[in-house]
Amino acid sequence: MVVILRYKPLKLKQLEILKCRAAMAEDEVNELGHLKLGWEGEGELDRLIDERIEGRDCVHLKDYRFSVSEAGGDSRKISMSSSEVQIDNILIAGDRVFTFEVKKFNFDLVYSDTVWTFTGGDKFKNLMQQVSRHNDAFRYLLRQSGHGADFEVYSCLVFINPKQTIYNLPYGKNILTYSGVEKFLDRIVRDNHYSYDRLLEFLKSRRLTKSMYDGKANVDLESLRGGVYCENCHVGLERVNRNRYDCFTCLESFDLLTVTRRLIDELKILNEDWKLDSSIIARYGGNQISSSYIRRQKQRGNIDY
């Protein structure tokens, strides 16, 4: 079994930090909610696939991203673009290639061959067009590897929210709702009979480990709200003694050094070019951690900035 891991998108991490520390525009709040749902949905399909391929000769690539063109960003705090292909899941099982585009929406939809709609009749978009474009781009990438003629790529659109209903959904359209995902995976997951090491090395060589449109947060360091926040649920931490902070929401505890490292990580996530020193880090933490402690931990080699 070969599994390539998934990492939380930089844009999502930036928006989670900014929600705690800065005033956000309405569209950024909406984008944060959309990205969180997408992250959760992708993780749910990851789990379903990994459970089935455990101990089997299969390949599972998560969040496979590759370049197809160049484009610019915009003037929002977090840049955004759709000019690269990102495939949520690629599974090679039974000597067949499957791709999955995962959607986790909190609303119902009505299927159509042309334009999908909300249940109230307003137009949405044809989600299968995205799946088709990604299929074409990935098949072209496979041809560049020299394996294009060997595979038929079977591309699926997956609605992972069990509470969502897709009305008028026809049979045989490569569209899976939550109730059908597990049955589909049970049917397709089989051991590969051939080695895919060369193909895997090629795909790794073309993979973008970071989106080419990930950018720095468009925010001044001085304008950020100081404090220490839980890295899991992003609420303020309470200091319970000299060396411990508690989160009373998720019931996690963090020692002083862990909290200090988290402050440094957040600053680098927001803008990797910021020049940091102990005073800046202390101020970013709401002066709950002294600059002398930060300098001492750096001298000991426990942190770096």
CSV table of C-alpha atoms in Angstrom, one decimal:
chain,number,residue,atom,x,y,z
A,1,MET,CA,0.0,0.0,0.0
A,2,VAL,CA,1.3,3.4,-1.0
A,3,VAL,CA,-0.4,6.5,0.5
A,4,ILE,CA,0.7,10.1,-0.2
A,5,LEU,CA,-0.5,12.3,2.7
A,6,ARG,CA,-2.8,15.4,2.6
A,7,TYR,CA,-1.8,18.7,4.3
A,8,LYS,CA,-4.2,21.4,5.4
A,9,PRO,CA,-4.2,24.2,2.7
A,10,LEU,CA,-2.2,27.3,3.5
A,11,LYS,CA,-5.2,29.5,2.7
A,12,LEU,CA,-7.3,27.7,5.3
A,13,LYS,CA,-4.6,28.0,7.9
A,14,GLN,CA,-4.3,31.7,7.2
A,15,LEU,CA,-8.0,32.4,7.5
A,16,GLU,CA,-8.3,30.4,10.7
A,17,ILE,CA,-5.6,32.6,12.2
A,18,LEU,CA,-7.1,35.9,10.9
A,19,LYS,CA,-10.5,35.0,12.3
A,20,CYS,CA,-8.9,35.2,15.8
A,21,ARG,CA,-6.7,38.2,15.2
A,22,ALA,CA,-8.2,40.6,12.6
A,23,ALA,CA,-11.5,41.9,11.2
A,24,MET,CA,-12.5,39.8,8.2
A,25,ALA,CA,-14.7,40.8,5.3
A,26,GLU,CA,-17.9,38.8,4.8
A,27,ASP,CA,-16.6,37.0,1.7
A,28,GLU,CA,-13.5,35.9,3.6
A,29,VAL,CA,-15.7,34.5,6.4
A,30,ASN,CA,-17.7,32.6,3.8
A,31,GLU,CA,-14.6,31.3,2.2
A,32,LEU,CA,-13.3,30.1,5.5
A,33,GLY,CA,-16.5,28.2,6.0
A,34,HIS,CA,-16.3,26.7,2.5
A,35,LEU,CA,-12.7,25.7,3.0
A,36,LYS,CA,-13.4,24.1,6.3
A,37,LEU,CA,-16.2,22.0,4.9
A,38,GLY,CA,-14.0,21.0,2.0
A,39,TRP,CA,-11.2,20.0,4.3
A,40,GLU,CA,-13.6,17.9,6.4
A,41,GLY,CA,-15.1,16.2,3.4
A,42,GLU,CA,-11.7,15.3,1.9
A,43,GLY,CA,-10.6,13.8,5.2
A,44,GLU,CA,-13.8,11.7,5.4
A,45,LEU,CA,-13.2,10.2,2.0
A,46,ASP,CA,-9.5,9.7,2.8
A,47,ARG,CA,-10.6,7.6,5.8
A,48,LEU,CA,-13.0,5.5,3.8
A,49,ILE,CA,-10.4,4.7,1.1
A,50,ASP,CA,-7.5,4.1,3.5
A,51,GLU,CA,-9.7,1.6,5.6
A,52,ARG,CA,-10.2,-0.5,2.5
A,53,ILE,CA,-6.7,-0.5,1.0
A,54,GLU,CA,-5.0,-1.3,4.4
A,55,GLY,CA,-2.6,-4.1,3.7
A,56,ARG,CA,-3.4,-4.2,0.0
A,57,ASP,CA,-1.3,-3.5,-3.1
A,58,CYS,CA,-2.9,-0.2,-4.0
A,59,VAL,CA,-1.8,3.4,-4.5
A,60,HIS,CA,-3.6,6.4,-2.9
A,61,LEU,CA,-2.6,10.0,-3.7
A,62,LYS,CA,-4.3,12.7,-1.7
A,63,ASP,CA,-4.6,16.3,-2.8
A,64,TYR,CA,-2.7,15.8,-6.0
A,65,ARG,CA,-2.0,19.2,-7.6
A,66,PHE,CA,-0.2,20.0,-10.8
A,67,SER,CA,0.3,23.0,-13.0
A,68,VAL,CA,-1.6,23.6,-16.2
A,69,SER,CA,-1.1,27.4,-16.8
A,70,GLU,CA,0.0,30.6,-15.1
A,71,ALA,CA,-2.3,33.2,-13.6
A,72,GLY,CA,-2.3,36.1,-11.1
A,73,GLY,CA,-3.9,36.6,-7.8
A,74,ASP,CA,-6.2,39.3,-6.5
A,75,SER,CA,-6.3,42.1,-3.8
A,76,ARG,CA,-8.0,40.2,-1.1
A,77,LYS,CA,-6.2,39.2,2.1
A,78,ILE,CA,-5.7,35.7,0.8
A,79,SER,CA,-5.0,35.3,-2.9
A,80,MET,CA,-7.1,32.8,-4.9
A,81,SER,CA,-7.0,31.2,-8.3
A,82,SER,CA,-8.3,28.2,-10.2
A,83,SER,CA,-5.6,28.0,-12.9
A,84,GLU,CA,-4.1,24.8,-11.7
A,85,VAL,CA,-5.5,21.3,-11.4
A,86,GLN,CA,-6.1,19.8,-8.0
A,87,ILE,CA,-7.5,16.3,-7.7
A,88,ASP,CA,-8.8,15.4,-4.2
A,89,ASN,CA,-8.0,11.7,-4.5
A,90,ILE,CA,-6.3,9.4,-7.0
A,91,LEU,CA,-6.6,5.7,-6.4
A,92,ILE,CA,-4.8,3.0,-8.4
A,93,ALA,CA,-6.5,-0.3,-7.5
A,94,GLY,CA,-7.1,-3.5,-9.5
A,95,ASP,CA,-4.8,-2.0,-12.2
A,96,ARG,CA,-7.3,0.8,-12.8
A,97,VAL,CA,-7.1,4.5,-12.1
A,98,PHE,CA,-9.9,6.3,-10.3
A,99,THR,CA,-10.1,10.0,-9.4
A,100,PHE,CA,-12.5,11.6,-6.9
A,101,GLU,CA,-13.7,15.2,-6.6
A,102,VAL,CA,-15.2,15.6,-3.1
A,103,LYS,CA,-17.9,18.1,-2.3
A,104,LYS,CA,-19.3,18.7,1.2
A,105,PHE,CA,-22.3,21.1,0.9
A,106,ASN,CA,-24.9,22.0,3.6
A,107,PHE,CA,-27.6,22.4,1.0
A,108,ASP,CA,-29.6,20.2,-1.4
A,109,LEU,CA,-29.2,20.3,-5.2
A,110,VAL,CA,-31.2,19.3,-8.3
A,111,TYR,CA,-29.2,17.5,-11.0
A,112,SER,CA,-29.3,18.5,-14.6
A,113,ASP,CA,-27.2,17.7,-17.7
A,114,THR,CA,-26.6,21.4,-18.3
A,115,VAL,CA,-27.1,23.6,-15.2
A,116,TRP,CA,-27.7,22.3,-11.7
A,117,THR,CA,-30.0,24.3,-9.5
A,118,PHE,CA,-30.8,24.8,-5.8
A,119,THR,CA,-34.1,23.3,-4.7
A,120,GLY,CA,-35.6,26.8,-4.9
A,121,GLY,CA,-34.9,26.9,-8.6
A,122,ASP,CA,-31.9,29.3,-8.6
A,123,LYS,CA,-29.0,28.2,-10.9
A,124,PHE,CA,-25.9,26.6,-9.3
A,125,LYS,CA,-23.4,25.2,-11.8
A,126,ASN,CA,-22.7,22.0,-13.6
A,127,LEU,CA,-20.3,20.3,-11.3
A,128,MET,CA,-19.5,17.5,-13.8
A,129,GLN,CA,-17.8,20.1,-16.0
A,130,GLN,CA,-15.0,20.5,-13.4
A,131,VAL,CA,-14.7,16.7,-13.1
A,132,SER,CA,-14.5,16.4,-16.9
A,133,ARG,CA,-11.8,19.1,-17.2
A,134,HIS,CA,-9.7,17.5,-14.4
A,135,ASN,CA,-10.1,14.1,-16.1
A,136,ASP,CA,-8.8,15.5,-19.4
A,137,ALA,CA,-5.9,17.3,-17.8
A,138,PHE,CA,-4.9,14.2,-15.8
A,139,ARG,CA,-5.1,11.9,-18.8
A,140,TYR,CA,-2.8,14.4,-20.7
A,141,LEU,CA,-0.4,14.2,-17.7
A,142,LEU,CA,-0.4,10.4,-17.9
A,143,ARG,CA,0.4,10.5,-21.6
A,144,GLN,CA,3.4,12.6,-20.8
A,145,SER,CA,4.6,9.9,-18.4
A,146,GLY,CA,4.4,7.3,-21.2
A,147,HIS,CA,1.6,5.5,-19.5
A,148,GLY,CA,-1.3,7.3,-21.0
A,149,ALA,CA,-2.3,4.5,-23.4
A,150,ASP,CA,-2.3,2.0,-20.5
A,151,PHE,CA,-5.1,3.5,-18.4
A,152,GLU,CA,-8.7,4.6,-18.7
A,153,VAL,CA,-9.2,7.2,-16.0
A,154,TYR,CA,-12.6,6.7,-14.2
A,155,SER,CA,-13.5,10.1,-12.6
A,156,CYS,CA,-16.1,10.4,-9.9
A,157,LEU,CA,-17.9,13.3,-8.2
A,158,VAL,CA,-18.6,12.5,-4.5
A,159,PHE,CA,-21.1,14.2,-2.3
A,160,ILE,CA,-19.8,13.2,1.1
A,161,ASN,CA,-22.4,14.9,3.4
A,162,PRO,CA,-24.9,12.2,4.5
A,163,LYS,CA,-27.6,14.9,5.2
A,164,GLN,CA,-27.5,16.2,1.6
A,165,THR,CA,-29.9,15.1,-1.1
A,166,ILE,CA,-29.2,15.3,-4.9
A,167,TYR,CA,-32.6,15.2,-6.7
A,168,ASN,CA,-33.1,13.8,-10.2
A,169,LEU,CA,-29.8,12.0,-10.0
A,170,PRO,CA,-29.6,9.5,-12.9
A,171,TYR,CA,-27.9,6.1,-12.7
A,172,GLY,CA,-24.4,5.7,-14.3
A,173,LYS,CA,-23.2,9.3,-14.2
A,174,ASN,CA,-20.1,8.7,-12.1
A,175,ILE,CA,-21.8,10.6,-9.3
A,176,LEU,CA,-21.7,9.1,-5.8
A,177,THR,CA,-23.7,10.2,-2.7
A,178,TYR,CA,-22.7,9.3,0.8
A,179,SER,CA,-24.9,6.2,0.8
A,180,GLY,CA,-23.2,4.8,-2.3
A,181,VAL,CA,-19.5,5.6,-1.6
A,182,GLU,CA,-18.7,2.6,0.6
A,183,LYS,CA,-20.4,0.2,-1.8
A,184,PHE,CA,-18.5,1.6,-4.7
A,185,LEU,CA,-15.2,1.4,-2.9
A,186,ASP,CA,-15.9,-2.2,-1.8
A,187,ARG,CA,-16.5,-3.0,-5.5
A,188,ILE,CA,-13.3,-1.4,-7.0
A,189,VAL,CA,-10.6,-2.0,-4.3
A,190,ARG,CA,-8.5,-4.9,-5.5
A,191,ASP,CA,-4.8,-5.6,-5.4
A,192,ASN,CA,-2.7,-4.3,-8.3
A,193,HIS,CA,-1.0,-7.0,-10.3
A,194,TYR,CA,1.6,-4.7,-11.8
A,195,SER,CA,4.2,-2.3,-10.3
A,196,TYR,CA,3.4,1.4,-10.6
A,197,ASP,CA,6.7,2.6,-9.1
A,198,ARG,CA,7.8,4.4,-12.3
A,199,LEU,CA,4.4,6.1,-12.7
A,200,LEU,CA,4.4,7.1,-9.0
A,201,GLU,CA,7.9,8.6,-9.3
A,202,PHE,CA,6.8,10.6,-12.4
A,203,LEU,CA,3.6,11.9,-10.6
A,204,LYS,CA,5.7,12.9,-7.6
A,205,SER,CA,8.0,14.8,-9.8
A,206,ARG,CA,5.2,16.8,-11.3
A,207,ARG,CA,3.3,17.3,-8.1
A,208,LEU,CA,3.0,20.8,-6.6
A,209,THR,CA,3.5,20.4,-2.9
A,210,LYS,CA,2.3,24.0,-2.4
A,211,SER,CA,-0.3,25.8,-4.6
A,212,MET,CA,1.5,28.2,-6.9
A,213,TYR,CA,-1.1,30.8,-5.9
A,214,ASP,CA,-0.6,30.5,-2.1
A,215,GLY,CA,0.4,33.9,-1.0
A,216,LYS,CA,1.1,36.0,2.0
A,217,ALA,CA,-1.8,37.4,4.1
A,218,ASN,CA,-2.5,41.0,3.1
A,219,VAL,CA,-2.4,42.3,6.6
A,220,ASP,CA,0.0,44.4,8.7
A,221,LEU,CA,1.7,42.7,11.6
A,222,GLU,CA,0.9,45.7,13.8
A,223,SER,CA,-2.8,45.4,13.2
A,224,LEU,CA,-3.1,41.8,14.4
A,225,ARG,CA,-4.8,41.1,17.8
A,226,GLY,CA,-2.4,39.8,20.4
A,227,GLY,CA,-3.1,36.7,22.4
A,228,VAL,CA,-2.5,32.9,22.5
A,229,TYR,CA,-5.1,30.7,20.9
A,230,CYS,CA,-5.8,26.9,20.7
A,231,GLU,CA,-4.2,25.4,17.6
A,232,ASN,CA,-7.2,23.0,17.4
A,233,CYS,CA,-10.3,25.1,17.9
A,234,HIS,CA,-8.8,28.6,17.7
A,235,VAL,CA,-10.3,30.0,20.9
A,236,GLY,CA,-8.3,31.9,23.5
A,237,LEU,CA,-6.2,29.8,25.9
A,238,GLU,CA,-6.3,30.2,29.7
A,239,ARG,CA,-3.0,30.2,31.6
A,240,VAL,CA,-3.5,27.9,34.6
A,241,ASN,CA,0.1,27.9,35.9
A,242,ARG,CA,3.6,29.1,35.0
A,243,ASN,CA,4.1,26.4,32.4
A,244,ARG,CA,0.6,25.4,31.2
A,245,TYR,CA,-2.2,26.7,29.1
A,246,ASP,CA,-5.6,25.0,28.9
A,247,CYS,CA,-8.3,25.1,26.3
A,248,PHE,CA,-11.7,24.8,28.0
A,249,THR,CA,-13.4,24.2,24.7
A,250,CYS,CA,-11.5,21.1,23.4
A,251,LEU,CA,-10.1,20.2,26.9
A,252,GLU,CA,-6.5,20.2,25.6
A,253,SER,CA,-3.5,21.4,27.5
A,254,PHE,CA,-0.3,23.0,26.1
A,255,ASP,CA,3.0,23.7,27.8
A,256,LEU,CA,4.7,27.1,27.5
A,257,LEU,CA,7.2,26.0,24.9
A,258,THR,CA,4.5,24.5,22.7
A,259,VAL,CA,2.5,27.7,22.8
A,260,THR,CA,5.6,29.7,21.9
A,261,ARG,CA,6.3,27.5,18.9
A,262,ARG,CA,2.7,27.9,17.8
A,263,LEU,CA,3.0,31.7,17.9
A,264,ILE,CA,6.1,31.5,15.6
A,265,ASP,CA,4.4,29.0,13.3
A,266,GLU,CA,1.4,31.4,12.9
A,267,LEU,CA,3.6,34.3,12.0
A,268,LYS,CA,5.4,32.3,9.4
A,269,ILE,CA,2.1,31.0,8.0
A,270,LEU,CA,0.8,34.5,7.6
A,271,ASN,CA,4.0,35.9,6.0
A,272,GLU,CA,7.1,33.9,5.7
A,273,ASP,CA,9.1,37.1,4.9
A,274,TRP,CA,8.4,38.9,8.2
A,275,LYS,CA,11.6,39.5,10.2
A,276,LEU,CA,10.9,38.2,13.6
A,277,ASP,CA,12.5,38.9,17.0
A,278,SER,CA,11.6,38.1,20.6
A,279,SER,CA,9.8,41.4,21.1
A,280,ILE,CA,7.6,40.9,18.0
A,281,ILE,CA,6.7,37.4,19.1
A,282,ALA,CA,6.0,38.5,22.6
A,283,ARG,CA,3.7,41.3,21.4
A,284,TYR,CA,1.9,38.9,19.0
A,285,GLY,CA,1.2,36.7,22.0
A,286,GLY,CA,-0.4,39.5,23.9
A,287,ASN,CA,2.7,39.7,26.1
A,288,GLN,CA,1.6,36.6,27.9
A,289,ILE,CA,5.1,35.1,27.1
A,290,SER,CA,8.1,37.3,27.9
A,291,SER,CA,10.6,38.2,25.3
A,292,SER,CA,13.4,37.1,27.7
A,293,TYR,CA,11.9,33.5,27.8
A,294,ILE,CA,11.7,33.5,24.0
A,295,ARG,CA,15.3,34.6,23.7
A,296,ARG,CA,16.4,32.0,26.2
A,297,GLN,CA,14.6,29.2,24.3
A,298,LYS,CA,16.2,30.3,21.1
A,299,GLN,CA,19.7,30.2,22.7
A,300,ARG,CA,19.0,26.7,23.9
A,301,GLY,CA,18.0,25.6,20.4
A,302,ASN,CA,14.4,24.9,21.3
A,303,ILE,CA,12.9,27.4,18.8
A,304,ASP,CA,14.0,29.2,15.7
A,305,TYR,CA,12.7,32.4,14.0
